[in-house]
C-alpha atoms as an extended CHARMM CRD file, in Angstrom:
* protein
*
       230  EXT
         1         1  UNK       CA             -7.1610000000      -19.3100000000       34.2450000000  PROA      1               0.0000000000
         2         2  UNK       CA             -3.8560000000      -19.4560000000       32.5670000000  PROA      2               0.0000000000
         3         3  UNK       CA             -1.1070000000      -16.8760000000       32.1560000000  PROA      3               0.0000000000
         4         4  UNK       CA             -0.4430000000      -16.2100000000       28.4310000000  PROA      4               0.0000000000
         5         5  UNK       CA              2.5540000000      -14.2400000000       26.8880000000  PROA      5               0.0000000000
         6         6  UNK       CA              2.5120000000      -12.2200000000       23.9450000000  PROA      6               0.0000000000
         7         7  UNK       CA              5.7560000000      -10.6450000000       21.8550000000  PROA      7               0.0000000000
         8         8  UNK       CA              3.9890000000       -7.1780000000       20.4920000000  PROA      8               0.0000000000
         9         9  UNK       CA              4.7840000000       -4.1320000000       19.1630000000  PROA      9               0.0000000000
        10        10  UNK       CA              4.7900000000       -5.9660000000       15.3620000000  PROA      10              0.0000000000
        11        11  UNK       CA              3.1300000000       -3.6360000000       15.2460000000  PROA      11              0.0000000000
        12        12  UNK       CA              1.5680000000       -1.6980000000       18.1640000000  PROA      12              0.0000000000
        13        13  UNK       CA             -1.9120000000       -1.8270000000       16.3160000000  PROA      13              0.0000000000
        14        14  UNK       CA             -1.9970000000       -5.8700000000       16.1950000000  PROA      14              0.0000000000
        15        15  UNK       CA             -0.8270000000       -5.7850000000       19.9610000000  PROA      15              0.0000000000
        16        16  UNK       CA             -4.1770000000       -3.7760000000       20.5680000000  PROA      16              0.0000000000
        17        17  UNK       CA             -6.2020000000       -5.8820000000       18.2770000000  PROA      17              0.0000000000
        18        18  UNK       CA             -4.9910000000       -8.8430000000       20.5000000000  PROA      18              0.0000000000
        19        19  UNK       CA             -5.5890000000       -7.1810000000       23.2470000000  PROA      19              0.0000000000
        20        20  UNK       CA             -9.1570000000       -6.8820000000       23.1620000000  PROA      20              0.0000000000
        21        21  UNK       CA             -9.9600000000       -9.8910000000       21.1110000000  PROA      21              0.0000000000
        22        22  UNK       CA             -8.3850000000      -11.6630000000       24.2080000000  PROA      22              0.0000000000
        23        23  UNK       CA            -10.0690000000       -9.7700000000       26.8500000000  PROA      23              0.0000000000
        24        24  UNK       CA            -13.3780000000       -9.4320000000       25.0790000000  PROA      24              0.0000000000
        25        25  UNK       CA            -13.3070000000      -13.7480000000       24.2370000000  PROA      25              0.0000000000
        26        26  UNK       CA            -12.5640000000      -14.5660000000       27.8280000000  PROA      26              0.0000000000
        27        27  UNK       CA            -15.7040000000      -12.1010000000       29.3590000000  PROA      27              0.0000000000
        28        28  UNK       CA            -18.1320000000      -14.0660000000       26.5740000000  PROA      28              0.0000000000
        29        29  UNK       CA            -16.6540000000      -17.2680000000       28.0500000000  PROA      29              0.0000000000
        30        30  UNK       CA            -16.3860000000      -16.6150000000       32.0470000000  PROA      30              0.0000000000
        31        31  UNK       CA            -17.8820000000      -13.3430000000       33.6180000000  PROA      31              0.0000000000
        32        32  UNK       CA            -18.4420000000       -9.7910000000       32.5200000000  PROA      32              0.0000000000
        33        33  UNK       CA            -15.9090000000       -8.7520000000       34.7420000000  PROA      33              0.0000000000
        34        34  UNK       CA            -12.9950000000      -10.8310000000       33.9440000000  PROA      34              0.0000000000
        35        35  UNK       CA             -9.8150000000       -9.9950000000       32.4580000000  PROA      35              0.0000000000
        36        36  UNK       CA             -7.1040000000      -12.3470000000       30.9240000000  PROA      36              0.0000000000
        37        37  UNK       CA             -4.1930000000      -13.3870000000       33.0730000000  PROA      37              0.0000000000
        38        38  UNK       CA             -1.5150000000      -11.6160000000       30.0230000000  PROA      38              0.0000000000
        39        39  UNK       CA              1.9960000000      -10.9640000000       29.8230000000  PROA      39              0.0000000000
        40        40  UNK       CA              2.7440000000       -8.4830000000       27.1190000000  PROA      40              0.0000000000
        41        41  UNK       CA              6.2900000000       -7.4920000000       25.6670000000  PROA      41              0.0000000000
        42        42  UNK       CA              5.9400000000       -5.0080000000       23.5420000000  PROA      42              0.0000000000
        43        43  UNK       CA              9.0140000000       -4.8100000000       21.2160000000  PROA      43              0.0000000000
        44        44  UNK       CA             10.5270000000       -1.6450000000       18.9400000000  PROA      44              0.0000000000
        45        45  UNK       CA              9.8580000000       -2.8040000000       15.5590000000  PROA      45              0.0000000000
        46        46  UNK       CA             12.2570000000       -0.3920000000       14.2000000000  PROA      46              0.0000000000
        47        47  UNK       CA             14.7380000000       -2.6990000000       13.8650000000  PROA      47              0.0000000000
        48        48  UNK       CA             12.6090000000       -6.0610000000       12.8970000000  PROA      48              0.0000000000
        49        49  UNK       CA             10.5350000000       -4.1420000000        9.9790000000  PROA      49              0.0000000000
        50        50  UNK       CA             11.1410000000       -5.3440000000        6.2010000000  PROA      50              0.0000000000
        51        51  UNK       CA             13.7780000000       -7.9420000000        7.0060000000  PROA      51              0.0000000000
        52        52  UNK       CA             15.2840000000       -9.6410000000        3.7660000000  PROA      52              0.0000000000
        53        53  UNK       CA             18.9310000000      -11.3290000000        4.7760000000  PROA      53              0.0000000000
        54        54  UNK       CA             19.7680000000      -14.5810000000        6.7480000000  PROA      54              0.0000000000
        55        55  UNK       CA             21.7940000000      -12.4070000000        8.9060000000  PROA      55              0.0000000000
        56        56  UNK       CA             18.6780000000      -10.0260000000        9.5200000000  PROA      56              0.0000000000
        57        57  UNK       CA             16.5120000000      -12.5490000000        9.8080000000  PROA      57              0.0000000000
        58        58  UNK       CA             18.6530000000      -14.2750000000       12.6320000000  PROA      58              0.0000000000
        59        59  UNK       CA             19.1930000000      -11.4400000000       14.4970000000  PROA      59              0.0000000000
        60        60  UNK       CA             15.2520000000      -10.9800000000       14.6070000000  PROA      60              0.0000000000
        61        61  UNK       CA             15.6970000000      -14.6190000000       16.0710000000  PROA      61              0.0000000000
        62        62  UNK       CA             17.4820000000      -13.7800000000       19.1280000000  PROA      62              0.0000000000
        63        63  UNK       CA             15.1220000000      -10.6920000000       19.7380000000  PROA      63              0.0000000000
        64        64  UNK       CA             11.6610000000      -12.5260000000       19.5530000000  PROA      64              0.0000000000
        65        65  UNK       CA             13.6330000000      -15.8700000000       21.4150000000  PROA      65              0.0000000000
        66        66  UNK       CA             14.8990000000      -13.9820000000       24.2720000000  PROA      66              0.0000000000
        67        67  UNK       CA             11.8740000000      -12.0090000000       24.6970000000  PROA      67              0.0000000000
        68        68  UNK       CA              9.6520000000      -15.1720000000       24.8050000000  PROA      68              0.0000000000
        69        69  UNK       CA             12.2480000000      -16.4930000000       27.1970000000  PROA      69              0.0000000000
        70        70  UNK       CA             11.3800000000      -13.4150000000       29.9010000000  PROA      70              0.0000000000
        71        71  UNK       CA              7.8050000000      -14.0360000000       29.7260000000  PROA      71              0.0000000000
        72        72  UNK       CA              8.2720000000      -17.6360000000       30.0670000000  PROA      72              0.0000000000
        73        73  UNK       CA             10.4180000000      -16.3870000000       33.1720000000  PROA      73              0.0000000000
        74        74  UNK       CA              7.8360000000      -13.9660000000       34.3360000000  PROA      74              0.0000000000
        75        75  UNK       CA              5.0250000000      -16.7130000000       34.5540000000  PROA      75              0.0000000000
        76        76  UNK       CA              3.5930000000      -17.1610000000       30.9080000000  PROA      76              0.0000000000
        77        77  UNK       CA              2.2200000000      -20.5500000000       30.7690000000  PROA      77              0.0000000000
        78        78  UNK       CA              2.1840000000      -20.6420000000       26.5530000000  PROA      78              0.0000000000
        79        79  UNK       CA              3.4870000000      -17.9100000000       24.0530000000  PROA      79              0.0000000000
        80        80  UNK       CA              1.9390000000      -15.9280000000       21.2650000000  PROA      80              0.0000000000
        81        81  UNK       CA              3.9380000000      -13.9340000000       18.4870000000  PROA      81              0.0000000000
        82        82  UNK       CA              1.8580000000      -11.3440000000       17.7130000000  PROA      82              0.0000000000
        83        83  UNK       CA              2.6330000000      -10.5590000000       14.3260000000  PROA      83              0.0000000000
        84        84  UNK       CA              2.2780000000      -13.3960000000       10.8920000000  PROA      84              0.0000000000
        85        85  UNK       CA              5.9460000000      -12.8450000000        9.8350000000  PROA      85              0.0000000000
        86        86  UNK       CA              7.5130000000      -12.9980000000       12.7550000000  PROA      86              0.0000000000
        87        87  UNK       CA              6.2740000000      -16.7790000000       12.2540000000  PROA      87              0.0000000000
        88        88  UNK       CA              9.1810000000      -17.4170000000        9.7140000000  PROA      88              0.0000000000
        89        89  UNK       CA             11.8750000000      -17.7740000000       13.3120000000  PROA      89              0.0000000000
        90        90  UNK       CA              9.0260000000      -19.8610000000       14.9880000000  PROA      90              0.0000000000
        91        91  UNK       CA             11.3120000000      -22.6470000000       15.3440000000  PROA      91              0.0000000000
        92        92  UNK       CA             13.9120000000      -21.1600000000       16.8130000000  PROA      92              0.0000000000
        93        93  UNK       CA             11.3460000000      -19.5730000000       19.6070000000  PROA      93              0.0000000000
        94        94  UNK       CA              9.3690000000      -22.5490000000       19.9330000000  PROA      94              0.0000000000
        95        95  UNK       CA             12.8240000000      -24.5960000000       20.5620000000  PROA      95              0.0000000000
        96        96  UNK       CA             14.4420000000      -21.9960000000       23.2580000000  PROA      96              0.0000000000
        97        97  UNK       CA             11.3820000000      -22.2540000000       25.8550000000  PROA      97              0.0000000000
        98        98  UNK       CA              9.8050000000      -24.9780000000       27.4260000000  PROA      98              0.0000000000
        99        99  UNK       CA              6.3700000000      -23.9890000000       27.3820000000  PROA      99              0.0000000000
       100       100  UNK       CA              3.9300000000      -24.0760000000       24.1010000000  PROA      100             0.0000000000
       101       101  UNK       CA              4.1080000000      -21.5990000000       21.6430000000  PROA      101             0.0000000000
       102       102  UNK       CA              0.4460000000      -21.3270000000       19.7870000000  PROA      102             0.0000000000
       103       103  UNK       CA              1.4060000000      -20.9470000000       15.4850000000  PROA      103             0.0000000000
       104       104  UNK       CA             -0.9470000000      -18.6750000000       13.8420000000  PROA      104             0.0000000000
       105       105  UNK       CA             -1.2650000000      -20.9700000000       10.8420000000  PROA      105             0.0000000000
       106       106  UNK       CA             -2.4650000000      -23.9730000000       12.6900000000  PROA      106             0.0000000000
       107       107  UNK       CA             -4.4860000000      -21.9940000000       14.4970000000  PROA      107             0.0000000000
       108       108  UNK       CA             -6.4060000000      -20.9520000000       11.2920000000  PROA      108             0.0000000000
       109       109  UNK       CA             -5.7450000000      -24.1530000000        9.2730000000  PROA      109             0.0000000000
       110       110  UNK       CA             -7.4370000000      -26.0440000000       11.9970000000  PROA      110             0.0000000000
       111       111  UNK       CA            -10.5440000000      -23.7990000000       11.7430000000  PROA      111             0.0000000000
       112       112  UNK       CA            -10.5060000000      -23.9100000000        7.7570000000  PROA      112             0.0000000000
       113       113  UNK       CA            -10.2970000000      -27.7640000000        7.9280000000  PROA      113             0.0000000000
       114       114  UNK       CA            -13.4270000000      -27.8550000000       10.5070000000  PROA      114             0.0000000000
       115       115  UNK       CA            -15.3300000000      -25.6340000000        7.9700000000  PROA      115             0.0000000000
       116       116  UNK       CA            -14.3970000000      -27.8940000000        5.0080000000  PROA      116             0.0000000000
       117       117  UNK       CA            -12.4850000000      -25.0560000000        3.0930000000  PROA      117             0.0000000000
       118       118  UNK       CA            -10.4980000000      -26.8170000000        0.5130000000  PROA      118             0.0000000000
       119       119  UNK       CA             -9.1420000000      -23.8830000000       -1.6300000000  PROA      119             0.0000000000
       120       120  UNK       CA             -8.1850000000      -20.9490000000       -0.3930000000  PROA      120             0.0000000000
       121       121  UNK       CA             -6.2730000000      -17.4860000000       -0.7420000000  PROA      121             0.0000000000
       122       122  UNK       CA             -3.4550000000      -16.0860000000        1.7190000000  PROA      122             0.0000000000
       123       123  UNK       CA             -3.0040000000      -12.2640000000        1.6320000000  PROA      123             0.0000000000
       124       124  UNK       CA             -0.2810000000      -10.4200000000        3.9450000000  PROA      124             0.0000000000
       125       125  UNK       CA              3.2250000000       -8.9760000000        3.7670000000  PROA      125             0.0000000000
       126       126  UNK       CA              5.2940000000      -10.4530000000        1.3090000000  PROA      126             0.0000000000
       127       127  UNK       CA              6.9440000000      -13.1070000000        2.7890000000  PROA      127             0.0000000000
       128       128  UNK       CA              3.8810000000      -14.6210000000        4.4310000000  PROA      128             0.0000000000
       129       129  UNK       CA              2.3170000000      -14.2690000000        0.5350000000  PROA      129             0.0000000000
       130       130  UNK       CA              5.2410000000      -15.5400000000       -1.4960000000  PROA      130             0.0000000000
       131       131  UNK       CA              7.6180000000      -17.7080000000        1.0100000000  PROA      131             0.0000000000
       132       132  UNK       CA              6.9750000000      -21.0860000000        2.4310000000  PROA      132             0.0000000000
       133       133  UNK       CA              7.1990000000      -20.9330000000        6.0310000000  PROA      133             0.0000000000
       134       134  UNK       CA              3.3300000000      -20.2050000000        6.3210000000  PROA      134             0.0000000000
       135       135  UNK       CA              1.7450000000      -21.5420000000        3.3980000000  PROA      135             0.0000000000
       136       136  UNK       CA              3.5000000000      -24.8430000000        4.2330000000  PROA      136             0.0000000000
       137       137  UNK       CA              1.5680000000      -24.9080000000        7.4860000000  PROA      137             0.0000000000
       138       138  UNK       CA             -2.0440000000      -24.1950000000        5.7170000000  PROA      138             0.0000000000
       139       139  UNK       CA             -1.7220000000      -26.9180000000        3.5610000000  PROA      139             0.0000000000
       140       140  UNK       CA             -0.4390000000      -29.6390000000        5.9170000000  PROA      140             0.0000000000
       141       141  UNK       CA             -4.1480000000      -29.0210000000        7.5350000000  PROA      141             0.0000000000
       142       142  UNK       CA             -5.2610000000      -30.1620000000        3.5650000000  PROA      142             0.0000000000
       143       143  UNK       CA             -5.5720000000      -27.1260000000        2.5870000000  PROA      143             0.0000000000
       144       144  UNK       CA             -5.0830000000      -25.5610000000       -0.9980000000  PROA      144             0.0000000000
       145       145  UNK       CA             -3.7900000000      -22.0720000000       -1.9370000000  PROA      145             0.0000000000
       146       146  UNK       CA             -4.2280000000      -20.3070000000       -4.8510000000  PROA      146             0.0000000000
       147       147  UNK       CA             -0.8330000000      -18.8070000000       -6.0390000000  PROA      147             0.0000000000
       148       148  UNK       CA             -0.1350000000      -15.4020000000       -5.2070000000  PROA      148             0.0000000000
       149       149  UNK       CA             -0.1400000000      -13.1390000000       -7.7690000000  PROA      149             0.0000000000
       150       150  UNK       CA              2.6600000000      -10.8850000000       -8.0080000000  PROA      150             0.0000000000
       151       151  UNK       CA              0.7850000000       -7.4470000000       -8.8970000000  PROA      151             0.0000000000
       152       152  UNK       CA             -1.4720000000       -7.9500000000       -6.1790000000  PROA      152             0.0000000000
       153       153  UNK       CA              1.1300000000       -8.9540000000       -3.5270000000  PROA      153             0.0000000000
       154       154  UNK       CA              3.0100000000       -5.8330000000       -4.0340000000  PROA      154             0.0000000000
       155       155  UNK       CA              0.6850000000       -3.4640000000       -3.5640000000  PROA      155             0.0000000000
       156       156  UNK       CA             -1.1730000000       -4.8790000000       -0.3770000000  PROA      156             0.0000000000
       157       157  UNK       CA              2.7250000000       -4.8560000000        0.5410000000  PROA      157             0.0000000000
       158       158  UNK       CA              2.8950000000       -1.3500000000        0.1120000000  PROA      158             0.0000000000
       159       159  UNK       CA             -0.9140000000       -0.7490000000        2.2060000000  PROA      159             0.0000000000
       160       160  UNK       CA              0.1990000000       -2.5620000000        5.2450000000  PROA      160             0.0000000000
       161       161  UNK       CA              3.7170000000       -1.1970000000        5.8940000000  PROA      161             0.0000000000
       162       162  UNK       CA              2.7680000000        2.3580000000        4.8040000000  PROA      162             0.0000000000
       163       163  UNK       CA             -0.5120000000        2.6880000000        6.1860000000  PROA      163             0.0000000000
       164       164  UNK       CA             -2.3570000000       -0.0050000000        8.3880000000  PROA      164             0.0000000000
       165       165  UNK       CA              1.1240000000       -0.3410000000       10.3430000000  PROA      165             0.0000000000
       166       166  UNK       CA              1.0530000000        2.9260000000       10.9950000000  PROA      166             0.0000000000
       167       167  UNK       CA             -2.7170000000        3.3020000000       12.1350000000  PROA      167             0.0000000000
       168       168  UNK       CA             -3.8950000000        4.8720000000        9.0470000000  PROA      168             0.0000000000
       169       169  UNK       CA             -7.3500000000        2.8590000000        7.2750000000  PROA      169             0.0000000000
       170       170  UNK       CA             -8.3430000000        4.6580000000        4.2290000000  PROA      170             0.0000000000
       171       171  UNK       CA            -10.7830000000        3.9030000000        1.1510000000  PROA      171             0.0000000000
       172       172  UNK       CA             -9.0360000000        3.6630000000       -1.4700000000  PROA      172             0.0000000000
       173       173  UNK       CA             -7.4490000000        0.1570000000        0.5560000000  PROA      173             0.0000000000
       174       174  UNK       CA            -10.7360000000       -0.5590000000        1.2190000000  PROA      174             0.0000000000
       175       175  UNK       CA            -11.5570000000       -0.5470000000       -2.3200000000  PROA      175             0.0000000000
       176       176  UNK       CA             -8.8120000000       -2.4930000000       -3.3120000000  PROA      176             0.0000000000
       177       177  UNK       CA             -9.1810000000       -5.1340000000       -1.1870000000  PROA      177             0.0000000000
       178       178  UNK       CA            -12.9630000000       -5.1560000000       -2.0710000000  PROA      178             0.0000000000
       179       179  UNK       CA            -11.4310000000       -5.6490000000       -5.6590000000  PROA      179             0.0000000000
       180       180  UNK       CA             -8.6300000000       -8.3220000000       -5.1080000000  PROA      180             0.0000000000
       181       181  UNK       CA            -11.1680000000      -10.7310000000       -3.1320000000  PROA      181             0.0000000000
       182       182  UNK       CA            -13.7770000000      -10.4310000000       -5.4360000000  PROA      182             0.0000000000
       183       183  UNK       CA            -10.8480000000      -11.5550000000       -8.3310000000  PROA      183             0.0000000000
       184       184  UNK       CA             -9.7460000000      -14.0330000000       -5.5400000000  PROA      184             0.0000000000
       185       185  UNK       CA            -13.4320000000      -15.5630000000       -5.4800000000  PROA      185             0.0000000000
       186       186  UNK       CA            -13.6870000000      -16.0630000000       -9.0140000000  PROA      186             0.0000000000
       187       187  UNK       CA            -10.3210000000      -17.5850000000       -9.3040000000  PROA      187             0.0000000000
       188       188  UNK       CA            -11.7120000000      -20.4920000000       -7.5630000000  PROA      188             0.0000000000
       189       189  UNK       CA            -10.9040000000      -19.2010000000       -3.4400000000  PROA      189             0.0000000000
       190       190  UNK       CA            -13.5550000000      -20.8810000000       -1.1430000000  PROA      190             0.0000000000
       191       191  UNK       CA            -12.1210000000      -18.4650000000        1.6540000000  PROA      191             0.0000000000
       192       192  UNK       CA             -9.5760000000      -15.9910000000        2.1890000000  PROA      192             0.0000000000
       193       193  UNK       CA             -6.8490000000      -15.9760000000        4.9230000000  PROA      193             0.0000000000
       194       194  UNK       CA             -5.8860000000      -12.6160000000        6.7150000000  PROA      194             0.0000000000
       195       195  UNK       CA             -2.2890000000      -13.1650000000        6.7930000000  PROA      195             0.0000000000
       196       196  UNK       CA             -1.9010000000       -9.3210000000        8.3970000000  PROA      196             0.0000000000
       197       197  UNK       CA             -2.6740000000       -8.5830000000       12.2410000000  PROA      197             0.0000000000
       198       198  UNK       CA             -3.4990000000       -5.3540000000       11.0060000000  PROA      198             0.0000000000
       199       199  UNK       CA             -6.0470000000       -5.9900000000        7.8130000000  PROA      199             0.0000000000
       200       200  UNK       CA             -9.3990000000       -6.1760000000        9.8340000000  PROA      200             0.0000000000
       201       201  UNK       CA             -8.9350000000       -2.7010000000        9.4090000000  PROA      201             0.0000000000
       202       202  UNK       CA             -9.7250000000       -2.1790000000        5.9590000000  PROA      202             0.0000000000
       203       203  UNK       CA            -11.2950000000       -6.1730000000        5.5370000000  PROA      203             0.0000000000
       204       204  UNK       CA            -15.2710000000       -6.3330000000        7.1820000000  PROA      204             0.0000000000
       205       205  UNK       CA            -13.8000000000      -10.0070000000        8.4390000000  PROA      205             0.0000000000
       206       206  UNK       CA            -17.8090000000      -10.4100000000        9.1260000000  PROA      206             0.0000000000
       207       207  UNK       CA            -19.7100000000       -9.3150000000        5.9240000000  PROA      207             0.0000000000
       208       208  UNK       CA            -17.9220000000       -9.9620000000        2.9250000000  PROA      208             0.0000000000
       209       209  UNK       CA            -17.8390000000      -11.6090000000       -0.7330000000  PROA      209             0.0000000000
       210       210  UNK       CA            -15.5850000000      -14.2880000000        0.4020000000  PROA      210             0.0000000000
       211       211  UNK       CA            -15.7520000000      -16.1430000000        4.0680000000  PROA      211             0.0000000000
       212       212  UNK       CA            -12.7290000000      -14.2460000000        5.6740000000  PROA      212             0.0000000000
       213       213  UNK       CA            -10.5550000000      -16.1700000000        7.6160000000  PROA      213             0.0000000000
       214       214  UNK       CA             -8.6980000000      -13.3370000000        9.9840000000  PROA      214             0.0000000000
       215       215  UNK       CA             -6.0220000000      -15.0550000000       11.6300000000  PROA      215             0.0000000000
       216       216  UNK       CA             -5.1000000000      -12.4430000000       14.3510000000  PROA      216             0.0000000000
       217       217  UNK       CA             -9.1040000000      -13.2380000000       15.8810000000  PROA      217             0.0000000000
       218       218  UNK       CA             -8.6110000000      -16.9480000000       15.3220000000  PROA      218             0.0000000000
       219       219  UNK       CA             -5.3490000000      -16.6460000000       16.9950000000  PROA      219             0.0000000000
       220       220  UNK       CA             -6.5800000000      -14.6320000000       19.9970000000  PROA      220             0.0000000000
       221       221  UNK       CA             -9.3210000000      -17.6220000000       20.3250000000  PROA      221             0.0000000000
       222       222  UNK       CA             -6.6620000000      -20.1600000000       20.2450000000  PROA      222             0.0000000000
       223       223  UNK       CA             -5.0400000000      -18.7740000000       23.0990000000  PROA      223             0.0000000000
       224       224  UNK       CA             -8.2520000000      -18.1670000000       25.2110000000  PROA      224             0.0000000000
       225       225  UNK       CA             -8.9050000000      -22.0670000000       24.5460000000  PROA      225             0.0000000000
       226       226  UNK       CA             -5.5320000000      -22.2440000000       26.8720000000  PROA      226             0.0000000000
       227       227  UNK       CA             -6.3760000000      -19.6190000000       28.9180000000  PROA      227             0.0000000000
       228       228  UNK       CA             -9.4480000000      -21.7580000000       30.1560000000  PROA      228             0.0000000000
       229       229  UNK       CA             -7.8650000000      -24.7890000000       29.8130000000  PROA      229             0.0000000000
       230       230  UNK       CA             -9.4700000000      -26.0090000000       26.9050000000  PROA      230             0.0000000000
């Protein structure tokens, strides 16, 4: 098997989610007793929480690049940022190591195109809902996405960076999820993207109104395809 690298701690709950989507895919695939080869960097999101400046923004560049550059160092054979928004500096990791760096958004647009989802709706933070840097990816894999609407995008905002980031699931986000992707379906949404590492916990990704595209377990599949050399 392959080493893998991961930059967590954006926040510590996706890390874990990772975690055992990782370890749990690559038992199903290879022996009960297996564990992935993993490198993990776990980083203080303190100071790489709510960005909104160029000058933020690049110094949350030279975090995420140099620590992709130690586990490259350390033996990581490809390299996973664990978090959706973190995807807006993926160019500037991808371009300062020489080994792969899996996107998130291919990841999932790859599985939406295999499905034959055409329309679809992207829920996260607020720059992976409103700015271009993911949706761009989505629909190079020909897929459509329903605008985002503003009301909406504030509020599941607010639930992630007060709540789910801080290990809290409670109903009334339940509810209003249950709520938005039901609006979401009847706005024409053949499935709905999970733009958030962290909203499985408050989104059954399994048993829902809309098919539920959750891009922190498609993402942990990508990188057990490399793991086993697939």
């Amino acid at each position: 098997m392959r080493k893998i690298g991961l930059i967590g701690g954006m926040s510590w709950v996706s890390t874990r989610t990772y975690y055992e989507h990782i370890n749990k895919l690559v038992q199903a695939r290879t022996t009960k007793l297996a564990s992935a080869p993993m490198l993990i960097e776990n980083l203080d999101f303190t100071d790489l929480v709510r960005l909104s400046t160029p000058e933020e923004w690049a110094r949350a560049g030279d975090v995420l690049e140099a620590s992709a550059k130690r586990l490259e160092q350390a033996g990581a054979t490809a390299i996973l940022i664990g978090a959706n928004s973190m995807h807006k500096v993926y160019d500037r990791i991808a371009a300062g190591v020489g080994v792969p760096v899996l996107h998130i958004a291919d990841a999932v647009g790859r599985k939406m195109q295999a499905a034959g989802v055409k329309t679809a709706a992207l829920i996260g933070s607020r720059n992976v809902m409103v700015e271009s840097f993911y949706r761009k990816r989505l629909v190079e894999h020909g897929i459509t996405l329903l605008p985002p609407v503003m009301d909406n995008v504030e509020e599941i905002d607010r639930i992630i960076y007060e709540e789910l980031m801080q290990g809290r699931a409670t109903r009334s986000a339940e509810r209003t999820f249950r709520t938005i992707l039901t609006n979401m379906g009847q706005a024409g949404a053949q499935g709905v993207v999970l733009g958030c590492t962290e909203l499985d916990m408050v989104i059954d990704v399994d048993a829902n109104v809309l098919p539920i595209y959750d891009g922190t377990r498609i993402h942990a599949e990508a990188a057990v395809e490399w793991i086993l050399g697939g």
